[in-house]
Tab-separated table of C-alpha atoms and ligand atoms in Angstrom:
chain	number	residue	atom	x	y	z
A	1	MET	CA	0.000	0.000	0.000
A	2	HIS	CA	1.376	3.418	-0.938
A	3	ASN	CA	1.310	6.358	1.446
A	4	PRO	CA	-1.553	8.754	0.542
A	5	ASP	CA	-0.023	11.563	2.634
A	6	LYS	CA	3.117	11.545	0.514
A	7	PHE	CA	0.965	12.080	-2.561
A	8	LYS	CA	-1.154	14.786	-0.900
A	9	ASP	CA	1.992	16.894	-0.796
A	10	LEU	CA	2.605	16.255	-4.464
A	11	PHE	CA	-0.724	17.708	-5.608
A	12	LEU	CA	-2.104	21.228	-5.470
A	13	ILE	CA	-5.556	20.177	-4.258
A	14	ASP	CA	-6.727	22.310	-1.316
A	15	SER	CA	-5.761	20.374	1.813
A	16	GLU	CA	-8.996	21.496	3.543
A	17	ILE	CA	-11.050	19.523	1.028
A	18	THR	CA	-11.736	15.789	1.023
A	19	PHE	CA	-11.360	15.441	-2.712
A	20	LEU	CA	-13.207	12.323	-3.860
A	21	ASN	CA	-13.911	13.558	-7.373
A	22	PHE	CA	-10.769	12.959	-9.384
A	23	GLY	CA	-12.937	11.505	-12.140
A	24	SER	CA	-14.481	14.776	-13.281
A	25	PHE	CA	-11.458	16.864	-14.208
A	26	GLY	CA	-8.412	15.090	-12.777
A	27	ALA	CA	-5.768	17.203	-11.050
A	28	CYS	CA	-2.162	18.034	-11.868
A	29	PRO	CA	0.726	16.931	-9.661
A	30	LYS	CA	3.027	19.823	-8.749
A	31	PRO	CA	5.956	18.831	-11.013
A	32	VAL	CA	3.560	18.450	-13.948
A	33	PHE	CA	1.987	21.823	-13.266
A	34	GLU	CA	5.446	23.403	-13.081
A	35	GLU	CA	6.268	21.945	-16.477
A	36	TYR	CA	2.993	23.397	-17.791
A	37	GLN	CA	3.970	26.829	-16.503
A	38	ASN	CA	7.421	26.428	-18.046
A	39	TRP	CA	5.807	25.879	-21.438
A	40	GLN	CA	3.589	28.891	-20.918
A	41	LEU	CA	6.695	30.949	-20.196
A	42	VAL	CA	8.323	29.707	-23.383
A	43	LEU	CA	5.171	30.829	-25.188
A	44	GLU	CA	5.091	34.270	-23.568
A	45	ARG	CA	8.769	34.919	-24.184
A	46	GLU	CA	8.504	34.281	-27.909
A	47	PRO	CA	4.895	33.771	-29.012
A	48	VAL	CA	5.672	33.859	-32.712
A	49	GLN	CA	8.307	31.162	-32.579
A	50	PHE	CA	6.159	29.099	-30.222
A	51	ILE	CA	2.910	29.272	-32.164
A	52	ALA	CA	3.916	29.772	-35.772
A	53	PHE	CA	7.181	27.863	-36.013
A	54	ASP	CA	8.226	25.434	-33.254
A	55	GLY	CA	4.835	24.623	-31.836
A	56	LEU	CA	3.395	22.079	-34.201
A	57	GLN	CA	6.594	20.031	-34.339
A	58	ARG	CA	6.567	19.965	-30.541
A	59	VAL	CA	2.939	18.882	-30.611
A	60	ARG	CA	3.931	16.058	-32.931
A	61	ASN	CA	6.642	14.945	-30.528
A	62	ALA	CA	4.110	14.892	-27.696
A	63	LEU	CA	1.703	12.887	-29.865
A	64	LYS	CA	4.451	10.336	-30.455
A	65	ILE	CA	4.937	9.933	-26.695
A	66	LEU	CA	1.167	9.630	-26.199
A	67	SER	CA	0.966	7.030	-28.966
A	68	ASP	CA	3.557	4.875	-27.173
A	69	PHE	CA	1.474	5.100	-23.998
A	70	ILE	CA	-1.810	4.072	-25.602
A	71	HIS	CA	-0.225	1.822	-28.236
A	72	CYS	CA	-1.135	3.145	-31.662
A	73	ASP	CA	0.400	4.837	-34.666
A	74	PRO	CA	1.051	8.548	-33.874
A	75	MET	CA	-0.177	9.416	-37.365
A	76	ASP	CA	-3.654	8.309	-36.268
A	77	LEU	CA	-3.839	10.780	-33.377
A	78	VAL	CA	-4.546	14.467	-32.940
A	79	PHE	CA	-4.854	16.384	-29.708
A	80	THR	CA	-8.181	18.012	-28.905
A	81	PRO	CA	-9.098	20.215	-25.943
A	82	ASN	CA	-11.570	17.612	-24.665
A	83	PRO	CA	-13.407	14.428	-25.699
A	84	THR	CA	-16.551	16.351	-26.647
A	85	PHE	CA	-14.533	18.279	-29.234
A	86	ALA	CA	-13.048	15.025	-30.530
A	87	PHE	CA	-16.394	13.331	-31.066
A	88	ASN	CA	-18.015	16.426	-32.489
A	89	ILE	CA	-15.518	15.988	-35.328
A	90	VAL	CA	-16.666	12.393	-35.767
A	91	ALA	CA	-20.413	12.991	-35.392
A	92	ALA	CA	-20.357	15.961	-37.772
A	93	ASN	CA	-18.651	13.885	-40.453
A	94	LEU	CA	-20.201	10.455	-40.173
A	95	ASP	CA	-21.971	9.673	-43.408
A	96	LEU	CA	-25.444	9.043	-42.004
A	97	LYS	CA	-28.534	8.754	-44.186
A	98	PRO	CA	-32.122	9.356	-43.071
A	99	GLY	CA	-33.269	6.332	-41.075
A	100	ASP	CA	-29.755	5.154	-40.182
A	101	GLU	CA	-29.236	4.301	-36.530
A	102	ILE	CA	-26.402	4.745	-34.046
A	103	LEU	CA	-26.686	2.165	-31.304
A	104	THR	CA	-25.595	3.196	-27.816
A	105	THR	CA	-26.490	2.525	-24.166
A	106	ASP	CA	-28.614	4.438	-21.691
A	107	MET	CA	-25.494	5.086	-19.590
A	108	GLU	CA	-23.638	7.573	-21.786
A	109	TYR	CA	-22.282	10.974	-20.819
A	110	GLY	CA	-24.845	13.762	-21.275
A	111	ALA	CA	-22.663	15.963	-23.469
A	112	MET	CA	-22.020	13.044	-25.824
A	113	ASP	CA	-25.724	12.162	-25.955
A	114	ARG	CA	-26.417	15.753	-26.925
A	115	THR	CA	-23.704	15.712	-29.584
A	116	TRP	CA	-25.080	12.577	-31.231
A	117	GLU	CA	-28.688	13.719	-30.942
A	118	PHE	CA	-27.792	17.044	-32.552
A	119	TYR	CA	-26.023	15.547	-35.571
A	120	CYS	CA	-28.431	12.617	-35.942
A	121	SER	CA	-31.402	14.967	-36.043
A	122	LYS	CA	-29.698	17.126	-38.686
A	123	LYS	CA	-29.209	14.052	-40.857
A	124	GLY	CA	-32.536	12.356	-40.147
A	125	ALA	CA	-30.730	9.516	-38.364
A	126	LYS	CA	-31.700	7.976	-35.026
A	127	TYR	CA	-29.706	7.736	-31.831
A	128	ILE	CA	-30.870	4.559	-30.097
A	129	LYS	CA	-30.171	4.435	-26.353
A	130	GLN	CA	-30.509	0.752	-25.605
A	131	PRO	CA	-31.502	0.179	-21.954
A	132	ILE	CA	-28.893	-1.929	-20.171
A	133	GLU	CA	-30.267	-4.340	-17.592
A	134	LEU	CA	-28.857	-3.515	-14.161
A	135	PRO	CA	-27.150	-4.921	-12.268
A	136	ILE	CA	-24.899	-6.307	-14.973
A	137	LEU	CA	-24.227	-9.925	-14.023
A	138	SER	CA	-21.462	-10.740	-16.470
A	139	GLU	CA	-19.874	-9.650	-19.728
A	140	GLU	CA	-22.308	-11.873	-21.663
A	141	HIS	CA	-25.264	-10.410	-19.797
A	142	PHE	CA	-24.182	-6.874	-20.747
A	143	LEU	CA	-23.590	-7.819	-24.380
A	144	ASP	CA	-26.972	-9.571	-24.622
A	145	SER	CA	-28.658	-6.440	-23.274
A	146	PHE	CA	-26.785	-4.203	-25.681
A	147	TRP	CA	-27.255	-6.193	-28.873
A	148	LYS	CA	-31.016	-6.355	-28.333
A	149	GLY	CA	-30.963	-2.827	-29.775
A	150	VAL	CA	-29.342	-3.677	-33.106
A	151	THR	CA	-31.452	-3.558	-36.279
A	152	GLU	CA	-30.729	-3.723	-39.984
A	153	LYS	CA	-30.564	0.081	-39.896
A	154	THR	CA	-27.737	0.217	-37.348
A	155	ARG	CA	-24.661	1.804	-38.930
A	156	ALA	CA	-22.438	2.446	-35.939
A	157	VAL	CA	-22.080	1.672	-32.256
A	158	PHE	CA	-21.098	4.326	-29.749
A	159	ILE	CA	-20.046	3.193	-26.269
A	160	SER	CA	-18.251	4.447	-23.176
A	161	HIS	CA	-15.235	2.377	-22.226
A	162	ILE	CA	-15.773	3.604	-18.644
A	163	THR	CA	-19.157	5.183	-17.938
A	164	SER	CA	-19.524	8.465	-16.112
A	165	ALA	CA	-22.346	8.451	-13.523
A	166	THR	CA	-22.369	4.669	-13.129
A	167	ALA	CA	-18.533	4.334	-13.112
A	168	LEU	CA	-18.505	0.991	-14.918
A	169	LYS	CA	-15.791	-0.411	-17.118
A	170	LEU	CA	-17.620	-1.961	-20.085
A	171	PRO	CA	-16.411	-4.909	-22.188
A	172	VAL	CA	-15.651	-2.812	-25.264
A	173	ASP	CA	-13.191	-5.378	-26.557
A	174	SER	CA	-15.846	-8.018	-27.162
A	175	LEU	CA	-18.319	-5.376	-28.255
A	176	CYS	CA	-15.961	-4.002	-30.928
A	177	LYS	CA	-15.232	-7.534	-32.216
A	178	GLU	CA	-18.929	-8.292	-32.601
A	179	ALA	CA	-19.627	-4.871	-34.137
A	180	LYS	CA	-16.940	-5.522	-36.721
A	181	ARG	CA	-18.373	-8.936	-37.488
A	182	ARG	CA	-21.664	-7.164	-38.173
A	183	GLY	CA	-19.959	-4.526	-40.363
A	184	LEU	CA	-20.659	-1.626	-37.982
A	185	ILE	CA	-18.495	1.428	-37.317
A	186	THR	CA	-17.089	1.429	-33.765
A	187	ILE	CA	-16.823	4.681	-31.802
A	188	VAL	CA	-15.471	4.367	-28.258
A	189	ASP	CA	-15.617	7.095	-25.619
A	190	GLY	CA	-12.618	6.429	-23.415
A	191	ALA	CA	-12.701	9.785	-21.602
A	192	HIS	CA	-11.909	8.075	-18.289
A	193	VAL	CA	-9.556	5.413	-19.590
A	194	PRO	CA	-5.941	6.573	-20.177
A	195	ALA	CA	-3.927	5.700	-17.037
A	196	HIS	CA	-7.078	4.311	-15.426
A	197	ALA	CA	-7.570	1.043	-17.307
A	198	ALA	CA	-5.343	-0.878	-19.686
A	199	LEU	CA	-5.513	0.661	-23.144
A	200	ASN	CA	-4.012	-0.809	-26.289
A	201	ILE	CA	-5.717	0.889	-29.201
A	202	THR	CA	-4.000	-1.287	-31.786
A	203	GLU	CA	-5.404	-4.428	-30.146
A	204	LEU	CA	-8.839	-2.925	-29.500
A	205	ASP	CA	-8.868	-1.670	-33.089
A	206	PRO	CA	-11.835	0.739	-32.905
A	207	ASP	CA	-12.630	3.055	-35.806
A	208	PHE	CA	-12.664	6.090	-33.513
A	209	TYR	CA	-11.534	6.512	-29.911
A	210	THR	CA	-11.238	9.511	-27.636
A	211	GLY	CA	-9.594	9.812	-24.248
A	212	ALA	CA	-9.026	12.662	-21.814
A	213	CYS	CA	-5.413	13.074	-20.710
A	214	HIS	CA	-6.372	15.650	-18.079
A	215	LYS	CA	-8.246	13.071	-16.027
A	216	TRP	CA	-6.300	10.020	-14.861
A	217	MET	CA	-3.129	10.859	-16.813
A	218	MET	CA	-3.014	14.069	-14.769
A	219	ALA	CA	-2.077	16.390	-17.639
A	220	PRO	CA	-3.251	20.023	-17.419
A	221	LYS	CA	-6.871	20.722	-18.342
A	222	GLY	CA	-7.532	20.875	-22.046
A	223	CYS	CA	-5.503	17.852	-23.138
A	224	SER	CA	-7.388	15.039	-24.870
A	225	PHE	CA	-7.078	13.132	-28.107
A	226	LEU	CA	-8.939	11.803	-31.084
A	227	TYR	CA	-7.818	8.526	-32.627
A	228	ALA	CA	-9.190	7.838	-36.102
A	229	LYS	CA	-8.428	4.753	-38.144
A	230	LYS	CA	-6.571	5.601	-41.355
A	231	GLU	CA	-9.393	4.634	-43.681
A	232	PHE	CA	-11.672	7.268	-42.083
A	233	GLN	CA	-9.210	10.125	-41.782
A	234	ASP	CA	-9.766	11.649	-45.205
A	235	SER	CA	-13.515	11.797	-44.652
A	236	LEU	CA	-13.151	14.031	-41.589
A	237	GLU	CA	-13.642	17.701	-42.395
A	238	PRO	CA	-12.280	20.109	-39.788
A	239	LEU	CA	-14.658	21.320	-37.104
A	240	ILE	CA	-12.758	24.624	-37.053
A	241	VAL	CA	-11.443	25.682	-40.449
A	242	SER	CA	-8.060	27.337	-40.112
A	243	TRP	CA	-4.642	27.455	-41.781
A	244	GLY	CA	-4.325	23.704	-41.998
A	245	TYR	CA	-7.226	23.482	-44.433
A	246	LYS	CA	-5.774	23.567	-47.948
A	247	SER	CA	-2.538	24.465	-46.217
A	248	ASP	CA	0.171	26.393	-48.069
A	249	ASN	CA	2.706	24.231	-46.242
A	250	PRO	CA	1.049	20.886	-45.777
A	251	THR	CA	2.694	18.287	-43.571
A	252	ASP	CA	2.656	14.604	-44.507
A	253	SER	CA	-0.727	14.218	-42.748
A	254	ARG	CA	-3.948	15.846	-43.843
A	255	PHE	CA	-5.544	14.532	-40.658
A	256	PHE	CA	-3.000	16.522	-38.616
A	257	ASP	CA	-3.269	19.646	-40.802
A	258	TYR	CA	-7.055	19.759	-40.738
A	259	HIS	CA	-7.610	19.100	-37.067
A	260	GLN	CA	-4.545	20.101	-35.069
A	261	PHE	CA	-4.373	23.842	-35.627
A	262	ASN	CA	-7.633	25.535	-34.613
A	263	GLY	CA	-6.367	29.133	-34.713
A	264	THR	CA	-4.247	30.897	-32.120
A	265	ARG	CA	-4.355	29.138	-28.798
A	266	ASP	CA	-2.122	28.022	-25.977
A	267	PHE	CA	-1.292	24.365	-26.518
A	268	SER	CA	1.050	24.128	-23.520
A	269	ALA	CA	-1.230	21.487	-21.996
A	270	TYR	CA	-0.442	19.151	-24.916
A	271	LEU	CA	3.295	19.693	-24.514
A	272	THR	CA	3.108	18.890	-20.810
A	273	LEU	CA	1.774	15.387	-21.388
A	274	PRO	CA	5.252	13.772	-21.467
A	275	ALA	CA	5.860	15.181	-17.962
A	276	SER	CA	2.681	13.449	-16.737
A	277	ILE	CA	3.929	10.153	-18.116
A	278	ASP	CA	7.319	10.724	-16.444
A	279	PHE	CA	5.559	11.470	-13.162
A	280	MET	CA	3.733	8.146	-13.302
A	281	LYS	CA	6.913	6.275	-14.241
A	282	GLY	CA	8.803	7.896	-11.378
A	283	ASN	CA	6.133	7.024	-8.820
A	284	ASN	CA	5.437	3.344	-9.405
A	285	TRP	CA	2.031	4.136	-10.845
A	286	ASN	CA	0.943	0.578	-11.574
A	287	GLU	CA	1.303	-0.269	-7.917
A	288	VAL	CA	-0.325	2.972	-6.749
A	289	ALA	CA	-3.289	2.456	-9.096
A	290	LYS	CA	-3.715	-1.113	-7.895
A	291	SER	CA	-3.926	-0.102	-4.264
A	292	CYS	CA	-6.432	2.634	-5.241
A	293	ARG	CA	-8.597	0.003	-6.958
A	294	ASP	CA	-8.355	-2.184	-3.859
A	295	LEU	CA	-9.543	0.683	-1.667
A	296	VAL	CA	-12.451	1.335	-4.030
A	297	ARG	CA	-13.597	-2.266	-3.829
A	298	GLU	CA	-12.962	-2.781	-0.108
A	299	ASN	CA	-15.413	0.030	0.633
A	300	ALA	CA	-18.038	-0.634	-2.018
A	301	MET	CA	-20.226	-3.095	-0.081
A	302	ARG	CA	-20.056	-1.029	3.069
A	303	PHE	CA	-21.555	1.939	1.201
A	304	CYS	CA	-24.133	-0.258	-0.509
A	305	GLU	CA	-25.208	-1.654	2.858
A	306	LEU	CA	-25.537	1.907	4.147
A	307	THR	CA	-27.839	2.975	1.305
A	308	ASP	CA	-29.536	-0.419	0.730
A	309	GLY	CA	-28.179	-0.335	-2.811
A	310	ILE	CA	-26.442	-3.001	-4.827
A	311	PRO	CA	-23.291	-2.699	-6.971
A	312	LEU	CA	-24.175	-2.205	-10.629
A	313	ALA	CA	-21.795	-4.968	-11.729
A	314	PRO	CA	-19.518	-7.595	-10.174
A	315	LEU	CA	-16.936	-6.008	-7.879
A	316	ASP	CA	-13.893	-7.031	-9.852
A	317	ASP	CA	-11.223	-5.573	-12.110
A	318	ASN	CA	-13.288	-6.346	-15.207
A	319	PHE	CA	-16.015	-3.874	-14.305
A	320	HIS	CA	-14.472	-1.511	-11.761
A	321	GLY	CA	-11.468	0.777	-11.683
A	322	GLN	CA	-10.778	3.710	-9.396
A	323	MET	CA	-14.389	4.884	-9.090
A	324	PHE	CA	-17.535	3.467	-7.539
A	325	ALA	CA	-21.162	4.565	-7.918
A	326	ILE	CA	-23.147	4.299	-4.671
A	327	PRO	CA	-26.878	4.057	-5.430
A	328	ILE	CA	-28.912	6.532	-3.383
A	329	ARG	CA	-32.263	8.269	-3.608
A	330	THR	CA	-32.582	12.027	-3.602
A	331	SER	CA	-35.050	14.516	-5.007
A	332	ASP	CA	-32.276	17.048	-5.565
A	333	PRO	CA	-28.834	15.642	-6.476
A	334	MET	CA	-27.292	19.104	-6.819
A	335	ALA	CA	-28.504	20.160	-3.354
A	336	LEU	CA	-27.066	16.988	-1.812
A	337	GLN	CA	-23.726	17.514	-3.572
A	338	ARG	CA	-23.644	21.164	-2.400
A	339	LYS	CA	-24.478	20.165	1.178
A	340	LEU	CA	-21.673	17.605	1.299
A	341	PHE	CA	-19.311	20.273	0.045
A	342	LEU	CA	-20.456	23.141	2.247
A	343	ASP	CA	-21.084	21.223	5.486
A	344	ASP	CA	-18.397	18.545	5.231
A	345	ARG	CA	-15.900	19.963	2.704
A	346	ILE	CA	-16.286	16.752	0.705
A	347	GLU	CA	-16.041	17.105	-3.075
A	348	VAL	CA	-18.011	14.235	-4.542
A	349	PRO	CA	-20.456	14.201	-7.475
A	350	VAL	CA	-24.101	13.236	-7.037
A	351	THR	CA	-25.439	12.446	-10.469
A	352	ARG	CA	-28.650	11.298	-12.002
A	353	GLN	CA	-28.646	8.665	-14.771
A	354	GLY	CA	-32.147	8.015	-16.035
A	355	SER	CA	-34.306	7.418	-12.973
A	356	ARG	CA	-31.369	6.496	-10.717
A	357	THR	CA	-29.004	8.648	-8.669
A	358	PHE	CA	-25.459	7.879	-7.591
A	359	VAL	CA	-22.816	9.309	-5.326
A	360	ARG	CA	-19.615	8.490	-7.217
A	361	TYR	CA	-16.363	8.369	-5.306
A	362	SER	CA	-12.991	8.370	-7.052
A	363	ILE	CA	-9.825	7.141	-5.420
A	364	GLN	CA	-6.508	8.639	-6.464
A	365	ALA	CA	-3.054	8.268	-4.912
A	366	PHE	CA	-3.718	10.937	-2.277
A	367	ASN	CA	-7.037	9.516	-1.007
A	368	SER	CA	-7.234	7.475	2.186
A	369	GLN	CA	-9.581	5.204	4.088
A	370	ALA	CA	-10.100	8.049	6.570
A	371	GLU	CA	-11.537	10.198	3.758
A	372	LEU	CA	-13.970	7.483	2.729
A	373	ASP	CA	-14.991	7.243	6.394
A	374	LEU	CA	-15.824	10.968	6.324
A	375	LEU	CA	-18.040	10.379	3.289
A	376	TYR	CA	-19.643	7.393	5.011
A	377	ASN	CA	-20.447	9.416	8.132
A	378	ALA	CA	-21.827	12.327	6.112
A	379	LEU	CA	-24.100	10.030	4.065
A	380	HIS	CA	-25.183	8.244	7.230
A	381	ARG	CA	-26.226	11.587	8.701
A	382	GLU	CA	-28.082	12.612	5.544
A	383	LEU	CA	-29.954	9.322	5.352
A	384	LYS	CA	-30.913	9.653	9.002
A	385	SER	CA	-32.225	13.180	8.594
A	386	GLY	CA	-34.062	12.167	5.407
A	387	GLU	CA	-34.181	15.783	4.253
A	388	LEU	CA	-32.149	15.340	1.079
A	389	ALA	CA	-31.366	11.625	0.843
A	390	SER	CA	-33.068	8.310	1.372
A	391	LYS	CA	-32.166	4.653	0.868
A	392	ALA	CA	-31.879	3.393	-2.709
B	401	LIG	C1	-17.891	9.213	-20.259
B	401	LIG	C2	-17.434	10.611	-20.532
B	401	LIG	N1	-17.304	11.004	-21.802
B	401	LIG	C3	-16.839	12.208	-22.123
B	401	LIG	C4	-16.477	13.112	-21.151
B	401	LIG	C5	-15.836	14.371	-21.593
B	401	LIG	O1	-16.344	15.554	-21.301
B	401	LIG	P1	-15.607	16.883	-21.765
B	401	LIG	O2	-15.466	16.836	-23.231
B	401	LIG	O3	-16.515	17.956	-21.288
B	401	LIG	O4	-14.273	16.923	-21.092
B	401	LIG	C6	-16.620	12.770	-19.811
B	401	LIG	C7	-16.252	13.721	-18.768
B	401	LIG	O5	-16.320	13.501	-17.603
B	401	LIG	C8	-17.111	11.487	-19.494
B	401	LIG	O6	-17.261	11.091	-18.232
């Protein structure tokens, strides 16, 4: 077991806060943040050289380092500010005809649902949110639930690799294999995945994949990526048309030219990514992450017993990583989240997914059992008072 206190000192998170929400926006370790500020200084000292001359080659170097981490060809990657940006590129460009269907689950992230609904409605296509039977009993059970939604009109599948509110790792490997067998395009939302679950894009072989590097990889905010398989790259028009479109000085990649330069902006966050990877290497991250997963699981049943809820899937490495969704009932999730923050200084999201509500705790290197005990006591109090929360 690593020492959470050692890691508390290595992060900038306010020490007055019990921070159990790493999953939303991650957090930068101090040495990584210093590297970020160093890049911003390089930018401020010579903005022209940074943006117009050296910048894009540096971005390419950072992409190469990212590609080694997630195991794919660097030519198939571009950085994006966030996963929503990445999949707006995909959704805007997917060749959908009226009546075509995109098959997804009823557990997707709200911003992604909105993205797909927006572009599907423009094209007369349908976004089919297949209800997933909960609790998920096994990989086969999940896949059976999912494939009930497929029809002869399905063109693509869209799926979270790790879901947001429900915090479940889904068997995207088997799902992508079956989708391919059926001739469907595979689009995987791995926002939570890099440095949280094993990721080998070459082996997974999706058509499109996005991941956030500012979550579990701990890069500065605004660092994510879009992976697109080569055969799709030329069909992707830029979301933001800038100098890379019909470039006067094209590089060897139209994919890079069209999507990497979105006008003047500070791309220091992208250049800091190698420092995040070095931080993990220097701090035995595989071991740290394993003990975080253990802590997540050791506490899961205790919280479920408190709220009379049940885990949404088996409590093992196949379905769970460093987050757990505690089922709870509340008429006002936002008010409950605010109360936990204001009264207890606990930062933890309370989120609705369909008709269910969850308190989702994340465990990162700096979190301890004592912090989960604080959450337990606060929820116990809220359930007892019954004002904002009741048993699931
Ligand atoms: C499953 C999932 N997809 C995508 C996102 C990305 O959101 P954004 O693009 O706002 O960073 C998140 C963020 O938490 C998420 O949980």
